[in-house]
mmCIF file of C-alpha atoms in Angstrom:
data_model
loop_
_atom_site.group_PDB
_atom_site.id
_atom_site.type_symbol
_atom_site.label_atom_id
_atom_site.label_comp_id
_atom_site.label_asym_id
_atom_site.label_seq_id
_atom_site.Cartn_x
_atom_site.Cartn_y
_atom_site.Cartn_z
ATOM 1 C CA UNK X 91 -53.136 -29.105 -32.656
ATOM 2 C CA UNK X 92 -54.396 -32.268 -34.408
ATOM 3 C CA UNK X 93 -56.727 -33.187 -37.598
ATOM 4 C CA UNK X 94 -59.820 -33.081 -35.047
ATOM 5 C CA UNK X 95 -58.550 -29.517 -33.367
ATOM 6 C CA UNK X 96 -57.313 -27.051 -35.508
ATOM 7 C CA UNK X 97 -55.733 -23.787 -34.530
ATOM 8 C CA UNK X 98 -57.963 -20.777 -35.058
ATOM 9 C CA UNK X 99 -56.202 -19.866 -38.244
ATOM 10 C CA UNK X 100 -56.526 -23.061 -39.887
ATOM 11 C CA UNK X 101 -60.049 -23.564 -38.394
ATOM 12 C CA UNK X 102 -60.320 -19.895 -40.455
ATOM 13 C CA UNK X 103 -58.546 -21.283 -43.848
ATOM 14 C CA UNK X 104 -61.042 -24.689 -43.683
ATOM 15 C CA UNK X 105 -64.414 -22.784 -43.412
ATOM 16 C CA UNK X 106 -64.126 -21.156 -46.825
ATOM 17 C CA UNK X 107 -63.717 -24.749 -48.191
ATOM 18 C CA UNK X 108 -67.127 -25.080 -50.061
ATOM 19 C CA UNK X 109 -68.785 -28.164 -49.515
ATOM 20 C CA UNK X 110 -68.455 -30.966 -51.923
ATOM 21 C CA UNK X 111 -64.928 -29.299 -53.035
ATOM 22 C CA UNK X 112 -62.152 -31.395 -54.046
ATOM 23 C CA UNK X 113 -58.958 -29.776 -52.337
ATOM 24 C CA UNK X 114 -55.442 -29.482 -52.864
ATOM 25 C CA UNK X 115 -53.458 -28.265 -49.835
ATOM 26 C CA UNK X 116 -50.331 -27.225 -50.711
ATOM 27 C CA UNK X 117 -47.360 -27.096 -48.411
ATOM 28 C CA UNK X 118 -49.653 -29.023 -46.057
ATOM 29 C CA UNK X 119 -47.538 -30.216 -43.086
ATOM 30 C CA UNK X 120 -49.365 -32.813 -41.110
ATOM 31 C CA UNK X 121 -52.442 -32.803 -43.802
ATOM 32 C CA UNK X 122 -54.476 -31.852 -40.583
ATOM 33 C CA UNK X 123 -56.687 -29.532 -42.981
ATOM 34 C CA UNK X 124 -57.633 -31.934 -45.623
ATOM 35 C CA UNK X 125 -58.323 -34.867 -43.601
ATOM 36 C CA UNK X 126 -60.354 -32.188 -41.199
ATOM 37 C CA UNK X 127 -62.219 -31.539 -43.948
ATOM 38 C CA UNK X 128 -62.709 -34.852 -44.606
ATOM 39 C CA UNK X 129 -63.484 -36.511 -41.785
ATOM 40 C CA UNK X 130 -66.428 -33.547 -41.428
ATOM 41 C CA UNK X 131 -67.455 -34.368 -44.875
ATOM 42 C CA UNK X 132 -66.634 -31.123 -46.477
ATOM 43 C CA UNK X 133 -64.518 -32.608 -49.217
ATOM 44 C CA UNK X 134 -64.869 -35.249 -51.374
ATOM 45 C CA UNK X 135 -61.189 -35.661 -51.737
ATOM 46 C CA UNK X 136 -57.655 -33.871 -52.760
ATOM 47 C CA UNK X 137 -53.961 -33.512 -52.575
ATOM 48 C CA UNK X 138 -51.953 -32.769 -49.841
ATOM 49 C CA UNK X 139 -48.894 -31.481 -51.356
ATOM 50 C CA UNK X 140 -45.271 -30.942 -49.441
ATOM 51 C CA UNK X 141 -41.829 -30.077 -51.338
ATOM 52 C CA UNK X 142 -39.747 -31.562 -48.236
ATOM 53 C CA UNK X 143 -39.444 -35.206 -47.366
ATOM 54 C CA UNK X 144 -40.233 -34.527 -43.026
ATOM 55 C CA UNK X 145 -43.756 -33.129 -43.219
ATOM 56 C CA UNK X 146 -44.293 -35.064 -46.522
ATOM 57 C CA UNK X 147 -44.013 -38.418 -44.462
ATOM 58 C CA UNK X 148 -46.018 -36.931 -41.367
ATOM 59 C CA UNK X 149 -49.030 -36.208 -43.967
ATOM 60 C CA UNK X 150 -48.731 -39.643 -45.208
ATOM 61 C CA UNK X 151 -48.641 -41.021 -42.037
ATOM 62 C CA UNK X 152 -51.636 -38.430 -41.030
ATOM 63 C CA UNK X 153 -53.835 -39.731 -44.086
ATOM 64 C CA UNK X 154 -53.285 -43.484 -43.515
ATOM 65 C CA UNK X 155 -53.914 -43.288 -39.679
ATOM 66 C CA UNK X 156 -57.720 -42.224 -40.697
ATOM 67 C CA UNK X 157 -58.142 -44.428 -42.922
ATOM 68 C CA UNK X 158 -58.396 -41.511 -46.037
ATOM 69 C CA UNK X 159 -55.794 -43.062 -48.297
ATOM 70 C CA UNK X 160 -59.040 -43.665 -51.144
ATOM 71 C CA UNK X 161 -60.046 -39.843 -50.609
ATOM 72 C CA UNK X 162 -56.608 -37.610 -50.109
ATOM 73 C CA UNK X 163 -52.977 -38.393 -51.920
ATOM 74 C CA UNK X 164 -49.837 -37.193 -50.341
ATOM 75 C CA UNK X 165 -47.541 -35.626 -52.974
ATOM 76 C CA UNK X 166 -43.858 -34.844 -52.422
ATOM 77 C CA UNK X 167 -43.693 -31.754 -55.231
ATOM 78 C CA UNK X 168 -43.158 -28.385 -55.790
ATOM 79 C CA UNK X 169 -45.962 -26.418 -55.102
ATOM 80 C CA UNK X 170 -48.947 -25.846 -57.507
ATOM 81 C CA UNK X 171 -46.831 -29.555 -59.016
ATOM 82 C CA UNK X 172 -48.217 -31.759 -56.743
ATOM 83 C CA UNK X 173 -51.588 -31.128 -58.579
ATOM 84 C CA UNK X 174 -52.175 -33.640 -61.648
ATOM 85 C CA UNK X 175 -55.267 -32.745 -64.122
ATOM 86 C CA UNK X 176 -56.902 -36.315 -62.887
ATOM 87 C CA UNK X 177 -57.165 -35.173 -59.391
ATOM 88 C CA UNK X 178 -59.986 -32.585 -60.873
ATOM 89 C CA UNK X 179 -59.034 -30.050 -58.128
ATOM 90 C CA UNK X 180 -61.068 -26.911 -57.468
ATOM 91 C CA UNK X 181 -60.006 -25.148 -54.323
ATOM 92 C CA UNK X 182 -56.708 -24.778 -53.147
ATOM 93 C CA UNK X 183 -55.093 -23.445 -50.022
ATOM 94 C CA UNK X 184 -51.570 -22.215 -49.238
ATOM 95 C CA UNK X 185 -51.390 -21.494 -45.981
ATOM 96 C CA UNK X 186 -48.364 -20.197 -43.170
ATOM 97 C CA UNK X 187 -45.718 -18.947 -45.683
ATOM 98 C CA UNK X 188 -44.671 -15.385 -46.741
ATOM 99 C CA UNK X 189 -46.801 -13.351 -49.611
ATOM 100 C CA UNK X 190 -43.796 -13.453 -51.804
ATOM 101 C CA UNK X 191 -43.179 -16.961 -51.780
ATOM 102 C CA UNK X 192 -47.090 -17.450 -52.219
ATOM 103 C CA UNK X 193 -47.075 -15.781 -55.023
ATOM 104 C CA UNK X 194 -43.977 -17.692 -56.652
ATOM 105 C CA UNK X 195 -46.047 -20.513 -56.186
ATOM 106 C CA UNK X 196 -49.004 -19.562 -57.785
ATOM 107 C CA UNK X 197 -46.874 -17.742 -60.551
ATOM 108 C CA UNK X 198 -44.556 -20.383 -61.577
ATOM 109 C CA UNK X 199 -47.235 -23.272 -62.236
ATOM 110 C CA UNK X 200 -50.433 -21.607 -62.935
ATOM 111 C CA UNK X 201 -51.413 -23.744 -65.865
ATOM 112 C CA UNK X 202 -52.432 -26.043 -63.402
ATOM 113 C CA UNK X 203 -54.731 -24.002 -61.834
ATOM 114 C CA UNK X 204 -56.970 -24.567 -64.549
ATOM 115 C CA UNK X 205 -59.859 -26.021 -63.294
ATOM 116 C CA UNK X 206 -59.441 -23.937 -59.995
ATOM 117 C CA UNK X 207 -62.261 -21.696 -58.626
ATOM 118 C CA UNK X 208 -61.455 -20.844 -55.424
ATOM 119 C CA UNK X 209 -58.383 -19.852 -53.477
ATOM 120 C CA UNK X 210 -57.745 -19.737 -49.613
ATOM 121 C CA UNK X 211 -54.520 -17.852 -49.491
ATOM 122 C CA UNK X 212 -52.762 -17.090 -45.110
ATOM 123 C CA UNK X 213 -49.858 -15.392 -45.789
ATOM 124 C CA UNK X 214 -47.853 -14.744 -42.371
ATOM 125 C CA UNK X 215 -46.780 -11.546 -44.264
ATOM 126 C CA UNK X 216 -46.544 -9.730 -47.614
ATOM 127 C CA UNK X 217 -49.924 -9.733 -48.102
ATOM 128 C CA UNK X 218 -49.853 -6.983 -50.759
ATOM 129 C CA UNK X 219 -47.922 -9.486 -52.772
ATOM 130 C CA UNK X 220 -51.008 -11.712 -53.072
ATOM 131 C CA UNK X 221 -53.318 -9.298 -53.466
ATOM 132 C CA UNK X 222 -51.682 -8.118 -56.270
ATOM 133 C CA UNK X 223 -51.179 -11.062 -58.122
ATOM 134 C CA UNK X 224 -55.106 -12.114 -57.800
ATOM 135 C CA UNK X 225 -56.211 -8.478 -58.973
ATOM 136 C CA UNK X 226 -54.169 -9.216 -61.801
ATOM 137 C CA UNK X 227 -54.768 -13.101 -62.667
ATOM 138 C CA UNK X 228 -58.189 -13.407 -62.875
ATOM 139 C CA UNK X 229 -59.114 -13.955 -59.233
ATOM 140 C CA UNK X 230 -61.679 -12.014 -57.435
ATOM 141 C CA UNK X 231 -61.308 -11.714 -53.830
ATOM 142 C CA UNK X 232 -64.632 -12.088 -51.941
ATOM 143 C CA UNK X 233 -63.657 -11.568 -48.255
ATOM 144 C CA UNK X 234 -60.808 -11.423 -46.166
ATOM 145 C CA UNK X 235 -60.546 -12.253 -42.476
ATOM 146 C CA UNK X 236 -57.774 -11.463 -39.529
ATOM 147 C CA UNK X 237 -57.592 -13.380 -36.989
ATOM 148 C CA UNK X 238 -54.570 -13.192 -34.179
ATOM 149 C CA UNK X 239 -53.199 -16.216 -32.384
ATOM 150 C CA UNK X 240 -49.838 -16.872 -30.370
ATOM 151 C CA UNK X 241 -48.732 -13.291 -30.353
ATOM 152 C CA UNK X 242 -49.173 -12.947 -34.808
ATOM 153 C CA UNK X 243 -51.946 -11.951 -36.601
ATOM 154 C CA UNK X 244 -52.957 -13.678 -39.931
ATOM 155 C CA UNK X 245 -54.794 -12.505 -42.617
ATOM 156 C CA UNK X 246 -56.785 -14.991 -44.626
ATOM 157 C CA UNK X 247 -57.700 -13.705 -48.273
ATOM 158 C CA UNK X 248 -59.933 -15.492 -50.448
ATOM 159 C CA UNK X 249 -60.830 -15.520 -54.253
ATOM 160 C CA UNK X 250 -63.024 -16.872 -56.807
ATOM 161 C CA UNK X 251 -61.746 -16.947 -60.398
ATOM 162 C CA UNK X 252 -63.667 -13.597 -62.273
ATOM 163 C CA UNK X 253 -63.641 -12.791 -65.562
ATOM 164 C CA UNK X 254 -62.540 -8.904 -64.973
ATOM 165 C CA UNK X 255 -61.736 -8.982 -61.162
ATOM 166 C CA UNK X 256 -62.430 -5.493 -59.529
ATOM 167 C CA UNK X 257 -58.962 -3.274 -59.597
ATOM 168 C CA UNK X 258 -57.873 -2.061 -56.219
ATOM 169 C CA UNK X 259 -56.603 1.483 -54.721
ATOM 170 C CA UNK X 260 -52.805 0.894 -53.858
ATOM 171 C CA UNK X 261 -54.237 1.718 -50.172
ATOM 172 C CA UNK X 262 -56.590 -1.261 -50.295
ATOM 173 C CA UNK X 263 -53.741 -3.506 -52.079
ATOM 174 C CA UNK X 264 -51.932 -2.888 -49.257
ATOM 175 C CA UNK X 265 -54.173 -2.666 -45.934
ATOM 176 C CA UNK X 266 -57.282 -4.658 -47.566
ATOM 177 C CA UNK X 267 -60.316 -3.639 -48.971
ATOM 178 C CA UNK X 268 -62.489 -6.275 -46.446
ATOM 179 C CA UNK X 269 -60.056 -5.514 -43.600
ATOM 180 C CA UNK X 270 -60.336 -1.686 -44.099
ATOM 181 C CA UNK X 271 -63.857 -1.324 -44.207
ATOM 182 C CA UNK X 272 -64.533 -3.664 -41.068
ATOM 183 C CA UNK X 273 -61.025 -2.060 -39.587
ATOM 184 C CA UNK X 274 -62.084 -4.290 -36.146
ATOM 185 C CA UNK X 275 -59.559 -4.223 -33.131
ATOM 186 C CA UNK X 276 -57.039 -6.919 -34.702
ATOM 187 C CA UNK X 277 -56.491 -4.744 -38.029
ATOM 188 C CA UNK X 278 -56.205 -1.363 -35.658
ATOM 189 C CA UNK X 279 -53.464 -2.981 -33.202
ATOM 190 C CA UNK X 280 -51.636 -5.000 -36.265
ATOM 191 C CA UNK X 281 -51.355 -1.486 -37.945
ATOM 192 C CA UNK X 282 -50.839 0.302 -34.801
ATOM 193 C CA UNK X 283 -47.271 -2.262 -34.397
ATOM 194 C CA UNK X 284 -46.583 -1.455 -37.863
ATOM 195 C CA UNK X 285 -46.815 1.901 -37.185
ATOM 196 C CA UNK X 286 -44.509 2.340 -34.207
ATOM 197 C CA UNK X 287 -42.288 -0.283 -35.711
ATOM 198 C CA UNK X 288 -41.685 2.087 -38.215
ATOM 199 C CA UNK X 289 -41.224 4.891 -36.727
ATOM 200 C CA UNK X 290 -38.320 3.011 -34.535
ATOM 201 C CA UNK X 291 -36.862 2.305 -37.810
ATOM 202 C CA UNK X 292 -37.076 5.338 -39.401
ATOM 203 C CA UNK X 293 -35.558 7.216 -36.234
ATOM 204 C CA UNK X 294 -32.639 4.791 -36.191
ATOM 205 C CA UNK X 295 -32.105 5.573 -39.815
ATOM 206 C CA UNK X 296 -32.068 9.209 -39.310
ATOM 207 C CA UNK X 297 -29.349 9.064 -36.438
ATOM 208 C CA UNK X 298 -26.717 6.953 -38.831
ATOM 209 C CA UNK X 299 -23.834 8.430 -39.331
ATOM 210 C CA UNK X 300 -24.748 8.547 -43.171
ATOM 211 C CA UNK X 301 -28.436 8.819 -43.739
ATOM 212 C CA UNK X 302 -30.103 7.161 -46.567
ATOM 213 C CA UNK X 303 -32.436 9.550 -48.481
ATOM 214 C CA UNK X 304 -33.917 6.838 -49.812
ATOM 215 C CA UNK X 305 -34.774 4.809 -46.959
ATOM 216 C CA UNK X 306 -36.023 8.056 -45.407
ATOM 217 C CA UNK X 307 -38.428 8.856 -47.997
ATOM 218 C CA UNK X 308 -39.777 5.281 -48.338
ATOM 219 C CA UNK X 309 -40.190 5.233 -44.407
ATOM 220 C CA UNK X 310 -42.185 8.461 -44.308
ATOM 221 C CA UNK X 311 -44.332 7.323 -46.891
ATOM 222 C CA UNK X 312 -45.417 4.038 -44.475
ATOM 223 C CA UNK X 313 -45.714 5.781 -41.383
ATOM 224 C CA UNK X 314 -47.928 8.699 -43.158
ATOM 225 C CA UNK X 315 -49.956 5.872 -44.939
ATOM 226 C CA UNK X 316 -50.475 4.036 -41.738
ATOM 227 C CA UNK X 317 -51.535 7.195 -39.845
ATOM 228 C CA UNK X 318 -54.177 8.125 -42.418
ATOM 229 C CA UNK X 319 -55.679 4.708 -42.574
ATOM 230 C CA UNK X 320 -55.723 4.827 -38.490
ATOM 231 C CA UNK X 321 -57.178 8.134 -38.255
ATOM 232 C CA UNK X 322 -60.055 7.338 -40.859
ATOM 233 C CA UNK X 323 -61.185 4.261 -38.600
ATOM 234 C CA UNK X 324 -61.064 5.976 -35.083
ATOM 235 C CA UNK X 325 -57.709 4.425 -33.708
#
């Protein structure tokens, strides 16, 4: 993968990137998204942010080698940090890390998404987490996609900032209220995994030698979740 190739789940994040938007990547790697999106003329300009001092130098290094140095800054920062009120960002991504820590970052700094209106949010899991937190912080999702690549699927979610986003069912928190109601072949065999996983789990809880009520109950719960969701969609 390079700036001009992007793997399908990138290529996924960078085509809900409105045109004109200015863009701040966060956690960005080699910066192959923004300057993508640059070189295609889909951004103006933007941050590409990184917290560690590696990837932060390959993004530099990314950014100068096309010649984008006027149009994207590298930023070695913490998250939603990297983002100054002078870069006039609206859309960010945050892309290839778990729900949880997704969510951290948009928590801890969200003062400075201020002038945000759109987020494109891959989270390699705990997407629940994220769901959550835009339900609940003034973001409205407007689709979700899932796309599988390499052996993992990825679910890309992405909101618009809403006055009074819509509240979701603690099913569609969880499975997706795009995902559910399109249910194609990549959500049934993602949940299908989940499912069996599960029920592995749960059986090798039940033979310990001391069994865990608790774990039992919770596990039940998934796997009887999972089944009604597959059931309703045909798998």
């Amino acid at each position: 993968m390079d700036a001009d190739h992007l793997s399908q789940r990138l290529a996924t994040v960078a085509s809900y990137v409105p045109q004109g938007a200015r863009l701040a990547d966060i956690g960005t790697d080699h910066a192959y998204l923004p300057v993508n999106l640059a070189k295609r003329g889909i951004i103006t300009g933007g941050v590409a942010g990184e917290v560690v001092p590696g990837p932060f130098k390959n993004a530099q290094h990314e950014i100068n080698k096309e010649a984008l140095d006027d149009r994207i800054t590298a930023r070695l920062a913490n998250g939603l940090q990297a983002i100054e009120p002078t870069d006039h960002i609206d859309t960010v991504a945050i892309a290839g890390m778990g729900g949880t820590l997704i969510t951290q970052i948009l928590t801890q700094d969200f003062d400075r998404l201020a002038g945000v209106q759109r987020l494109i949010l891959q989270p390699n899991v705990g997407e629940a987490n994220v769901r959550q937190f835009l339900m609940t912080h003034g973001f409205q999702l407007v689709t979700e996609q899932i796309v599988s690549e390499d052996g993992h699927d990825y679910e890309i979610l992405v909101a618009d900032r809403a006055e009074a986003p819509q509240q979701y069912t603690a099913e569609e928190v969880q499975f997706g209220p795009y995902l559910l109601a399109e249910h194609n072949a990549i959500f049934v065999a993602k949940w299908q995994r989940e499912l069996d996983r599960a029920q592995v789990v749960l059986r090798q809880v039940q033979s310990a030698h001391e069994v865990p009520a608790e774990k039992v109950a919770e596990l039940e719960t998934k796997i009887s979740e999972i089944k009604e969701v597959l059931q309703r969609v045909g798998a």
